[in-house]
mmCIF file of C-alpha atoms and ligand atoms in Angstrom:
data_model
loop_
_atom_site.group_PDB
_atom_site.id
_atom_site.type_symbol
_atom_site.label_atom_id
_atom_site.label_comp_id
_atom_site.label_asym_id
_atom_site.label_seq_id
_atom_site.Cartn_x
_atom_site.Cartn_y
_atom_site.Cartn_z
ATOM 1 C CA UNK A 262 0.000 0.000 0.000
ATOM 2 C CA UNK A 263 1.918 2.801 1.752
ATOM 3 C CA UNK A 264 5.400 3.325 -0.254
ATOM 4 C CA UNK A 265 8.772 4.405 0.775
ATOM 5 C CA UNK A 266 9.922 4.307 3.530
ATOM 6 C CA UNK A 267 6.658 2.242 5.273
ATOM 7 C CA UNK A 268 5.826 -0.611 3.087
ATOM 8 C CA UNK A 269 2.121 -1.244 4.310
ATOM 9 C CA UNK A 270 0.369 -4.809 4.037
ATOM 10 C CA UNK A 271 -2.677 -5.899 5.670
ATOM 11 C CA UNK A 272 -2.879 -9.702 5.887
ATOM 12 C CA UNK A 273 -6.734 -11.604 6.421
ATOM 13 C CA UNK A 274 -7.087 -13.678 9.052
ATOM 14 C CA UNK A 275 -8.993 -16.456 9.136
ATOM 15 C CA UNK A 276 -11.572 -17.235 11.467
ATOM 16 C CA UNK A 277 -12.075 -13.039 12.532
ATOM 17 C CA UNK A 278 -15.931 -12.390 13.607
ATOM 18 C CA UNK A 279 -18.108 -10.200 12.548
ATOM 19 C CA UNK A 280 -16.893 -9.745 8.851
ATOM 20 C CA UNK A 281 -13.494 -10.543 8.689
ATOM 21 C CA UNK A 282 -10.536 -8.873 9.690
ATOM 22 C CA UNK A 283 -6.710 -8.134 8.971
ATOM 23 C CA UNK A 284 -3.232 -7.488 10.495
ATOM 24 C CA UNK A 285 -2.023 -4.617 9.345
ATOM 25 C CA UNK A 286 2.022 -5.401 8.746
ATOM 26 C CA UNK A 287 4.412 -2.444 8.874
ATOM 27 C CA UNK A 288 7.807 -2.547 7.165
ATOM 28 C CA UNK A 289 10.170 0.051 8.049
ATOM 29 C CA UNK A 290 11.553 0.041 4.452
ATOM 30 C CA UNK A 291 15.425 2.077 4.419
ATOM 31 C CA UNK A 292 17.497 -1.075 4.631
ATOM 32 C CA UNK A 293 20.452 0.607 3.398
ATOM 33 C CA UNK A 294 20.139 2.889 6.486
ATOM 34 C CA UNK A 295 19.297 0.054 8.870
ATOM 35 C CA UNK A 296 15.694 1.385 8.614
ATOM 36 C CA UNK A 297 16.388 4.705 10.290
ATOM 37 C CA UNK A 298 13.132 6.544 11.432
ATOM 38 C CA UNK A 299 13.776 9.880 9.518
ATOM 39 C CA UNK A 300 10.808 12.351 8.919
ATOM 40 C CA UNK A 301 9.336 10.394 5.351
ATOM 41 C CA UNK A 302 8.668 7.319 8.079
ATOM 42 C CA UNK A 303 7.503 9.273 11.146
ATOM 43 C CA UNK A 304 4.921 11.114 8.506
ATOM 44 C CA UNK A 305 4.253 7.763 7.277
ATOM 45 C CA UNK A 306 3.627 5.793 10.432
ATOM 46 C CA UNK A 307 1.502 8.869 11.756
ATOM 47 C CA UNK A 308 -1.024 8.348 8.988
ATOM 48 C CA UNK A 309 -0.994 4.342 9.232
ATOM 49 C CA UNK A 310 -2.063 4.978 13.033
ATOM 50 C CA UNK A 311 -4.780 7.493 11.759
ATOM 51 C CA UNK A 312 -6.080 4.358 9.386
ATOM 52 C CA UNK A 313 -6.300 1.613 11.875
ATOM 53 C CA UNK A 314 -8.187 3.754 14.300
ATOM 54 C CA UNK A 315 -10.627 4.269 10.989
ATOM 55 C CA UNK A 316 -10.881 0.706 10.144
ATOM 56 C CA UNK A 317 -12.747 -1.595 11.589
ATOM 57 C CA UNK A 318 -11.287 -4.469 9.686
ATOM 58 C CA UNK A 319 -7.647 -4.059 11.120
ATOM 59 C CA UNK A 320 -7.286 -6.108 14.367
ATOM 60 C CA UNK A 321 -3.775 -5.655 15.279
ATOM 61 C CA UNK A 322 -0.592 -3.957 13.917
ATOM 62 C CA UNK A 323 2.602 -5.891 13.764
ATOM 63 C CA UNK A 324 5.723 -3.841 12.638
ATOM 64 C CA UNK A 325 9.163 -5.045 11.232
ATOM 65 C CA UNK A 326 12.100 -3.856 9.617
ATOM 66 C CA UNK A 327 13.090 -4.781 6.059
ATOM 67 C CA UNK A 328 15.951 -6.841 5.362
ATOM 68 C CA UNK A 329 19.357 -6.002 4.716
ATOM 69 C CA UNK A 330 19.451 -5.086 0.792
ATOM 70 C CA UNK A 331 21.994 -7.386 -1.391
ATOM 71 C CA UNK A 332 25.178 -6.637 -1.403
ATOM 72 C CA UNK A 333 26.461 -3.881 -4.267
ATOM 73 C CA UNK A 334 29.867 -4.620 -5.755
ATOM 74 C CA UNK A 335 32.820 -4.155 -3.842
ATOM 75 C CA UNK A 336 30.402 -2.774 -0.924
ATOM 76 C CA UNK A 337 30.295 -3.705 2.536
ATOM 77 C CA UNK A 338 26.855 -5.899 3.648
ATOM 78 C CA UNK A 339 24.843 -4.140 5.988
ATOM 79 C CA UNK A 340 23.275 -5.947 9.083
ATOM 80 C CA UNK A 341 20.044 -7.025 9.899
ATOM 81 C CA UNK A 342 17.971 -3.891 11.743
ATOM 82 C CA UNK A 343 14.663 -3.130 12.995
ATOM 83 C CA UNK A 344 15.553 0.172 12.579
ATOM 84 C CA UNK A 345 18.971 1.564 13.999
ATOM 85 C CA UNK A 346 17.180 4.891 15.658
ATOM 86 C CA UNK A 347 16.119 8.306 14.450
ATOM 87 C CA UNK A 348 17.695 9.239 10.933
ATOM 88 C CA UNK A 349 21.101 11.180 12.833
ATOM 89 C CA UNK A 350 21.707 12.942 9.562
ATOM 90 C CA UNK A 351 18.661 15.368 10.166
ATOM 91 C CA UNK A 352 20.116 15.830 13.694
ATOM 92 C CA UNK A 353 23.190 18.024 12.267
ATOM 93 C CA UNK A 354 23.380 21.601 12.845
ATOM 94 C CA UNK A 355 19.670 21.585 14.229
ATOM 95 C CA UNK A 356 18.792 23.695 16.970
ATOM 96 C CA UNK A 357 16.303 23.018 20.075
ATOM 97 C CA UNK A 358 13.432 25.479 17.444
ATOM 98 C CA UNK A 359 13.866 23.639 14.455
ATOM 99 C CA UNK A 360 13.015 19.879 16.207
ATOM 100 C CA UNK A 361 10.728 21.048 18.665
ATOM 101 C CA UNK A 362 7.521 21.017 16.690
ATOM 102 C CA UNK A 363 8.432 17.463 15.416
ATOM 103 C CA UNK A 364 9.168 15.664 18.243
ATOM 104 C CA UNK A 365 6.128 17.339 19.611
ATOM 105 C CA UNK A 366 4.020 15.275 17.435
ATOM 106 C CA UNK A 367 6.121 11.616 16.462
ATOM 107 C CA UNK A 368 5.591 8.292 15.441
ATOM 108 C CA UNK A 369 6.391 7.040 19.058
ATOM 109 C CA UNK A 370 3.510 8.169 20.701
ATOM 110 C CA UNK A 371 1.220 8.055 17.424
ATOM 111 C CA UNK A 372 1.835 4.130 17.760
ATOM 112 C CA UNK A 373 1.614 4.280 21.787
ATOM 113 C CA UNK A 374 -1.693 6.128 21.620
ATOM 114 C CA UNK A 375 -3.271 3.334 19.137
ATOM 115 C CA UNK A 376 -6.559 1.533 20.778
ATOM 116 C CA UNK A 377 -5.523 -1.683 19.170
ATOM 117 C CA UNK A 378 -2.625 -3.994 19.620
ATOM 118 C CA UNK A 379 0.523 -3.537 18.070
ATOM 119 C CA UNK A 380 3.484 -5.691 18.082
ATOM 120 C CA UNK A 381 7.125 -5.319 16.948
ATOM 121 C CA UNK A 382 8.697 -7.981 15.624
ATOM 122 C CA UNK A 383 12.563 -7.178 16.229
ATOM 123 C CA UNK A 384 15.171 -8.826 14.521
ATOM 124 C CA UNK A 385 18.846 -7.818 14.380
ATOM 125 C CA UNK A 386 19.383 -4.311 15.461
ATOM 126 C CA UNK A 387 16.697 -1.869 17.371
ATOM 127 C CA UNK A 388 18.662 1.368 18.669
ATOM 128 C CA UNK A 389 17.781 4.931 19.823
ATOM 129 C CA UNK A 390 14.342 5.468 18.417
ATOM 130 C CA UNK A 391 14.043 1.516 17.073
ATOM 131 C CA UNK A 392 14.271 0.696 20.911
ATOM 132 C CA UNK A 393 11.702 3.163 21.631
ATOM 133 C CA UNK A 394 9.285 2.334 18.720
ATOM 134 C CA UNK A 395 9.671 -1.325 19.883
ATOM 135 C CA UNK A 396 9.000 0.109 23.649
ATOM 136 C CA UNK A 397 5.289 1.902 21.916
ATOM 137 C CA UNK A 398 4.359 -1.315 20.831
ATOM 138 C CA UNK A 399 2.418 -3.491 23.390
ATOM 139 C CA UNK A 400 4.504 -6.732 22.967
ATOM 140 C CA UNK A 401 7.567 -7.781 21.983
ATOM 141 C CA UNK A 402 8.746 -10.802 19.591
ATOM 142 C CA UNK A 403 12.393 -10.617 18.818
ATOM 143 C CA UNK A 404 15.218 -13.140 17.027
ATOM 144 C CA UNK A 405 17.865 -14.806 18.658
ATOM 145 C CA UNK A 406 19.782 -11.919 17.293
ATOM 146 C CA UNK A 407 18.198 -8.844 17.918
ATOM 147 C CA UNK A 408 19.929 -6.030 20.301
ATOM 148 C CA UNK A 409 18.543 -3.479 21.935
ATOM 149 C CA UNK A 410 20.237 0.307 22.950
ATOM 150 C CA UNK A 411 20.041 3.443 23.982
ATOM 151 C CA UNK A 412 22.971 4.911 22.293
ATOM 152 C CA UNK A 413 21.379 8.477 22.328
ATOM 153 C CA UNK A 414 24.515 9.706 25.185
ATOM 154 C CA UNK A 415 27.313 8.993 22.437
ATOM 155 C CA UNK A 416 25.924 11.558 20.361
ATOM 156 C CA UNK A 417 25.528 13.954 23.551
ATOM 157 C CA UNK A 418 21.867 13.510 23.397
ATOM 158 C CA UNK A 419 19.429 11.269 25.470
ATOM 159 C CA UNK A 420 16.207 9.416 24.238
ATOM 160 C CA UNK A 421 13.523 11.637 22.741
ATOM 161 C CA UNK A 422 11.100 9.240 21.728
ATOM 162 C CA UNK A 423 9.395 7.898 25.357
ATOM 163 C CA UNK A 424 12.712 5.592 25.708
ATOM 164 C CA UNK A 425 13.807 6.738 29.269
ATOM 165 C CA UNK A 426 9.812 6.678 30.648
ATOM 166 C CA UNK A 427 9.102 3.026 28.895
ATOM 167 C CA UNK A 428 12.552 1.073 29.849
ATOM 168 C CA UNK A 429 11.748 2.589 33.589
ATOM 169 C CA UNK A 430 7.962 1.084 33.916
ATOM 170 C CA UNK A 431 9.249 -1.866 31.900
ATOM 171 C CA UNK A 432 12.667 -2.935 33.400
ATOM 172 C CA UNK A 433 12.512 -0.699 36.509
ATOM 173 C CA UNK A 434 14.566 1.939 37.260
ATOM 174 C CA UNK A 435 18.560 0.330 37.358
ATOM 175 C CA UNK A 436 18.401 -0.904 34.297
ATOM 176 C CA UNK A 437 16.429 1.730 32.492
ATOM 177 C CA UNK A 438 19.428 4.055 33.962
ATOM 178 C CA UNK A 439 21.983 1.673 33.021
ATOM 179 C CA UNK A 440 21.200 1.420 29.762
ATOM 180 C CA UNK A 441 20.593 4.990 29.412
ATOM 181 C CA UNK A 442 23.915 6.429 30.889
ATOM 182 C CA UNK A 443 25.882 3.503 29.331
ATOM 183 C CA UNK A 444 24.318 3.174 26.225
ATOM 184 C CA UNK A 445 25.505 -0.315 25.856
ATOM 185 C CA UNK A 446 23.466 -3.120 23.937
ATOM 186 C CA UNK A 447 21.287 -5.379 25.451
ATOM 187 C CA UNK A 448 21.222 -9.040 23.826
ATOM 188 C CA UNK A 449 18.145 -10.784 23.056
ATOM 189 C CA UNK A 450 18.637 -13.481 25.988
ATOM 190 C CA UNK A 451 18.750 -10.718 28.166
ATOM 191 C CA UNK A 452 16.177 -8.600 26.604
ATOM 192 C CA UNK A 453 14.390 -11.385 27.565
ATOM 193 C CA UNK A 454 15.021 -11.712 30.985
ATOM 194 C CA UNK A 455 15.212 -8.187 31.766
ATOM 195 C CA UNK A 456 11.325 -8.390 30.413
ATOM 196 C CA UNK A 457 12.199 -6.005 27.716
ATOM 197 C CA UNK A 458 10.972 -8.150 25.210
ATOM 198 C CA UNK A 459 8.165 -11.066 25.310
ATOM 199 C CA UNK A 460 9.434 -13.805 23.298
ATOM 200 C CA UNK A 461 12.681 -14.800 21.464
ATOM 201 C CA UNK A 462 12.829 -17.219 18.740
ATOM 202 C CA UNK A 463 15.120 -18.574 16.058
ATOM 203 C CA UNK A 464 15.378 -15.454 12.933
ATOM 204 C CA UNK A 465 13.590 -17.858 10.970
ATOM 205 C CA UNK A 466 10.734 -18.872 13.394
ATOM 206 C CA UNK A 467 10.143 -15.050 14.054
ATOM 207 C CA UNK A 468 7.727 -14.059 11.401
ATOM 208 C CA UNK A 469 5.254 -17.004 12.203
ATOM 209 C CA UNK A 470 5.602 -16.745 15.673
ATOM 210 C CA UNK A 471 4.596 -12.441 15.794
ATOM 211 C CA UNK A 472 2.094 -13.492 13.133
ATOM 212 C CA UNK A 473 0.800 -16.159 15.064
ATOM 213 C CA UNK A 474 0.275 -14.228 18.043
ATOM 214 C CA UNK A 475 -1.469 -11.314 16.469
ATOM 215 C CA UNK A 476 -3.812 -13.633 14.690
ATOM 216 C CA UNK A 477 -4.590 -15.595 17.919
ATOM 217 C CA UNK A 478 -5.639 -11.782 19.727
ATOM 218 C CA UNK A 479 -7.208 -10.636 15.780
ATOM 219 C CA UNK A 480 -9.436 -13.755 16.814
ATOM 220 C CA UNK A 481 -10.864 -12.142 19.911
ATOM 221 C CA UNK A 482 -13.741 -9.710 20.048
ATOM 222 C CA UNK A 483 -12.510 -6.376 18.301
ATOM 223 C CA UNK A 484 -14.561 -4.514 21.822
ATOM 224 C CA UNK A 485 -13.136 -6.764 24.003
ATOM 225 C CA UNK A 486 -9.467 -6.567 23.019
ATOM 226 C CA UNK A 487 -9.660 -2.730 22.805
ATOM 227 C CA UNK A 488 -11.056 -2.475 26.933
ATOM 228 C CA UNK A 489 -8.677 -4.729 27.732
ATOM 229 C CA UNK A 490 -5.642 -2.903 26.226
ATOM 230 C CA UNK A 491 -6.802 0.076 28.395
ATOM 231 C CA UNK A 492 -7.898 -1.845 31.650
ATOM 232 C CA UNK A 493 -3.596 -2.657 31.155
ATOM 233 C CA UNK A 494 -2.570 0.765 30.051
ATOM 234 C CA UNK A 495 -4.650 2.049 33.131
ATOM 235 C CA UNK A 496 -2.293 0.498 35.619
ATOM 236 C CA UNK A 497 0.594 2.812 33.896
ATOM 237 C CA UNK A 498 -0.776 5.914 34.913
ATOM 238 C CA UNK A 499 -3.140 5.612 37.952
ATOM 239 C CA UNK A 500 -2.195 4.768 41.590
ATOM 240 C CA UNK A 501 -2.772 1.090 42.270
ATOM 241 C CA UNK A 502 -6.230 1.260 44.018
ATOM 242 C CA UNK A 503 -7.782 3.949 41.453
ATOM 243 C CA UNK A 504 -6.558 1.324 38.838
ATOM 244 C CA UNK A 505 -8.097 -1.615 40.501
ATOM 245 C CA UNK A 506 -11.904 0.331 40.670
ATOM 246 C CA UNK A 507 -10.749 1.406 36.405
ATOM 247 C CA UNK A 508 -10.574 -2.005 35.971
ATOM 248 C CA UNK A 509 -13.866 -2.936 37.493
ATOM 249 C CA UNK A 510 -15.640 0.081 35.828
ATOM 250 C CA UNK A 511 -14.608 -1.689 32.553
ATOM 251 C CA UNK A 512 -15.217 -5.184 33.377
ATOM 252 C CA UNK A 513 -18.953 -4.352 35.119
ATOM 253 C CA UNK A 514 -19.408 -2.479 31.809
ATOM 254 C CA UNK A 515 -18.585 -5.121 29.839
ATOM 255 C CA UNK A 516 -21.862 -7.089 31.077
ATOM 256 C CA UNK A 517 -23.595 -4.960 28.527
ATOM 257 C CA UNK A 518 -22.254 -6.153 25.478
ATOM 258 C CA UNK A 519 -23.407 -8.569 22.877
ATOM 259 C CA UNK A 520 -19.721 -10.441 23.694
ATOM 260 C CA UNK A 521 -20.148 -11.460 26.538
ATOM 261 C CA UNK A 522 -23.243 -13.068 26.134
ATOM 262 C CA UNK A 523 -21.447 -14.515 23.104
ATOM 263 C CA UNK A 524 -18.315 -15.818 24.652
ATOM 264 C CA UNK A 525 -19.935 -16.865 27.433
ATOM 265 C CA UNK A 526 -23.016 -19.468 25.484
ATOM 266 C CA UNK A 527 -20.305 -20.051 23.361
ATOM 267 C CA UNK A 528 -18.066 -21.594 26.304
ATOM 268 C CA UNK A 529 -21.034 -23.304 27.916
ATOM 269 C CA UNK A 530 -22.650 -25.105 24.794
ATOM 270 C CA UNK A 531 -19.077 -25.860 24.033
ATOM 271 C CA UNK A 532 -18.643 -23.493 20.300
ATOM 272 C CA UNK A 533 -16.386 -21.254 18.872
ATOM 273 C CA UNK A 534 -17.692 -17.873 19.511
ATOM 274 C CA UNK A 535 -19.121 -15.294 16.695
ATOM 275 C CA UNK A 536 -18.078 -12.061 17.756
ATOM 276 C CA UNK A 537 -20.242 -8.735 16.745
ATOM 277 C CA UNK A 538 -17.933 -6.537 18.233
ATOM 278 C CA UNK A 539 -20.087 -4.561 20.463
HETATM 279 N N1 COA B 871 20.774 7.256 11.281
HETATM 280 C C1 COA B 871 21.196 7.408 10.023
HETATM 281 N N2 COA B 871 21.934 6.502 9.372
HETATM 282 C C2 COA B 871 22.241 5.363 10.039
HETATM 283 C C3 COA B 871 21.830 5.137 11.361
HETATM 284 C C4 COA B 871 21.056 6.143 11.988
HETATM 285 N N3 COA B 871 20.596 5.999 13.230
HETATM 286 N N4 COA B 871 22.316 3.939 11.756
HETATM 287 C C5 COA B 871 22.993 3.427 10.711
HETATM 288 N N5 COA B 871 22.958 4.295 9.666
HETATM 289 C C6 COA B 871 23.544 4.125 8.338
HETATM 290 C C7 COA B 871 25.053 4.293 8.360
HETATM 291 O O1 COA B 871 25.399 5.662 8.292
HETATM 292 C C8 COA B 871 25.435 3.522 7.119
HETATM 293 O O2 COA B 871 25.133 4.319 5.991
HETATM 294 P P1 COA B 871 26.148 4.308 4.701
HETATM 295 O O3 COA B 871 26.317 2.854 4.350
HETATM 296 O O4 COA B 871 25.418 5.100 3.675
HETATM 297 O O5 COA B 871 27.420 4.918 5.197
HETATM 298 C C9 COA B 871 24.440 2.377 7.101
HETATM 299 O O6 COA B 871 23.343 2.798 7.904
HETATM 300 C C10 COA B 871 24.984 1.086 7.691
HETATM 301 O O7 COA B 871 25.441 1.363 9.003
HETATM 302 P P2 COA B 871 26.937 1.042 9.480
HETATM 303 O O8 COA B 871 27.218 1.921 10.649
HETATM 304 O O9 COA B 871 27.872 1.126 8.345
HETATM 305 O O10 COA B 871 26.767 -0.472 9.919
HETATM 306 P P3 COA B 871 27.663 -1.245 10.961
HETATM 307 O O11 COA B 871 27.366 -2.674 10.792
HETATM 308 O O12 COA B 871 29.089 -0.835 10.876
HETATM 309 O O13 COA B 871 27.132 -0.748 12.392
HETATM 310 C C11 COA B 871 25.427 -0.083 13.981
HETATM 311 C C12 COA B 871 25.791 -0.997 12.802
HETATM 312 C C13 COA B 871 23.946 -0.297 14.262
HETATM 313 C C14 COA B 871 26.236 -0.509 15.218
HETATM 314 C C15 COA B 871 25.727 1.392 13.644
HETATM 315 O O14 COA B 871 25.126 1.685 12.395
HETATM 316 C C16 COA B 871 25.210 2.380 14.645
HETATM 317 O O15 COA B 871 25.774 2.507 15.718
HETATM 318 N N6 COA B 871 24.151 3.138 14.268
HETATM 319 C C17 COA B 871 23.659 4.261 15.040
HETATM 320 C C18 COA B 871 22.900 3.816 16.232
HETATM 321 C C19 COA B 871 22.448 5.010 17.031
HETATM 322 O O16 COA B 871 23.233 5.760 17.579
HETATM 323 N N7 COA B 871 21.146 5.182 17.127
HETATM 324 C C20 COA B 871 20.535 6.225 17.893
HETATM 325 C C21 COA B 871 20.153 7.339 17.025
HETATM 326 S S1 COA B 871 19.369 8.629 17.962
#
């Protein structure tokens, strides 16, 4: 769909009530610039997130990086990359006026601020702003290889895209600042047990196993999914016991849907259930 430097495809899944449904896969598509976010993908991702919000159809977003493009005579290979942070070549001789409006309004928080899941599917490298747009997506699925950083202190800068906030609620506070202040890379074993990522498979079991994932929660009532994302999200920003009564005002509510009744016959006279989405 989209083309440049987000190659857009949105993927049917099989088995989505009421009337079908897709995953809407995101390639961040400047492999010969390890899929740096420069302004071309922030504008693109920005109007992606407008569409999935639109349509109905799209049940989750999973986003990837494009592979490493062949190698051009005499030329060096490039590694595999999620995407390698923002584009540094539009940092140079910028001042605090110039970037202000733009980071003001990013892809990071266009993606964060999505009422649907969202994945990242990380393989190879995810620094800088590829760290943080993995961080805006709700889970995690990385390769064997990936690595994650936050190399923003070697260029005398620090994360700018929610990086600092998100490694904090997500690996706590030491090794948020580690990472930070070091800017060192974090392996995918590690990733893993630092709870920075969700899952880590072989690079050529990782596309299945995102896809399978999104398809399992694309299978789930659309309303459902989306109260649920927020009943999570909810425990982010509210004290503990407000969050506990958020969570009750959404699952109480939830008695008035068509869903429930749904899921719940469905369970009892033992049958798949036939969402309607409301
Ligand atoms: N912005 C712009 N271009 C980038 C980039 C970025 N964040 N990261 C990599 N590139 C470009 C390189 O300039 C190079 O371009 P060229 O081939 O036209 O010269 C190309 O991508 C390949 O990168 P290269 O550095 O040659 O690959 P490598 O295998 O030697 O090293 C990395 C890989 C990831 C370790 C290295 O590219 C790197 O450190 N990137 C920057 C990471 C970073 O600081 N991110 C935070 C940004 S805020």
């Amino acid at each position: 769909m989209s083309q440049g430097a987000l190659l857009v495809e949105d993927m049917p899944v099989e088995g989505c009530s009421p009337m079908g449904g897709v995953i809407s896969v995101w390639t961040l598509n400047r492999p010969s610039k390890l899929n740096a976010l420069n302004r071309d993908s922030h504008t693109a991702i920005k109007e992606q997130c407008a569409r999935v919000e639109a349509e109905d159809s799209i049940r989750a977003v999973v986003i990837k990086g494009a592979p490493p493009p062949p190698v051009e005579d005499g030329g060096r290979s490039k590694p595999t990359a999620f995407a390698a942070g923002a584009d540094i070549s539009e940092f140079v001789g910028k001042s605090s006026d110039d970037v202000r409006s733009f980071f003001g309004n990013n892809a990071w928080e266009a993606v964060w601020a999505l009422s649907k899941p969202t994945i990242a599917m990380v393989d190879g490298f995810a620094l800088g702003g590829g760290t943080e747009l993995a961080l805006a997506c709700d889970i995690r699925v990385a390769s064997s290889r990936a690595k994650f950083g936050q190399p923003e202190i070697n260029l005398g800068l620090i994360p700018g895209g929610g990086g600092t906030q998100r490694l904090c609620r997500l690996l706590g506070y030491g090794k948020a600042m580690e990472m930070t202040l070091t800017g060192e890379m974090v392996g995918a074993e590690d990733a893993l047990r630092l709870g920075l990522v969700n899952k880590v498979v072989e690079p050529d079991k990782l596309e299945v196993e995102a896809m399978q994932m999104a398809e399992v929660i694309a299978r789930k009532s659309p309303h459902t999914v989306r109260v649920a994302k927020r009943a999570v999200r909810a425990a982010l920003d509210l004290p503990f016991s407000e969050g506990i009564l958020a969570e009750r005002s959404e699952f109480i509510a939830l008695f008035d849907t068509e869903d429930k009744e749904i899921g719940v016959k469905a369970f009892l006279e033992r049958n798949d259930a036939e969402w309607v989405g409301r």
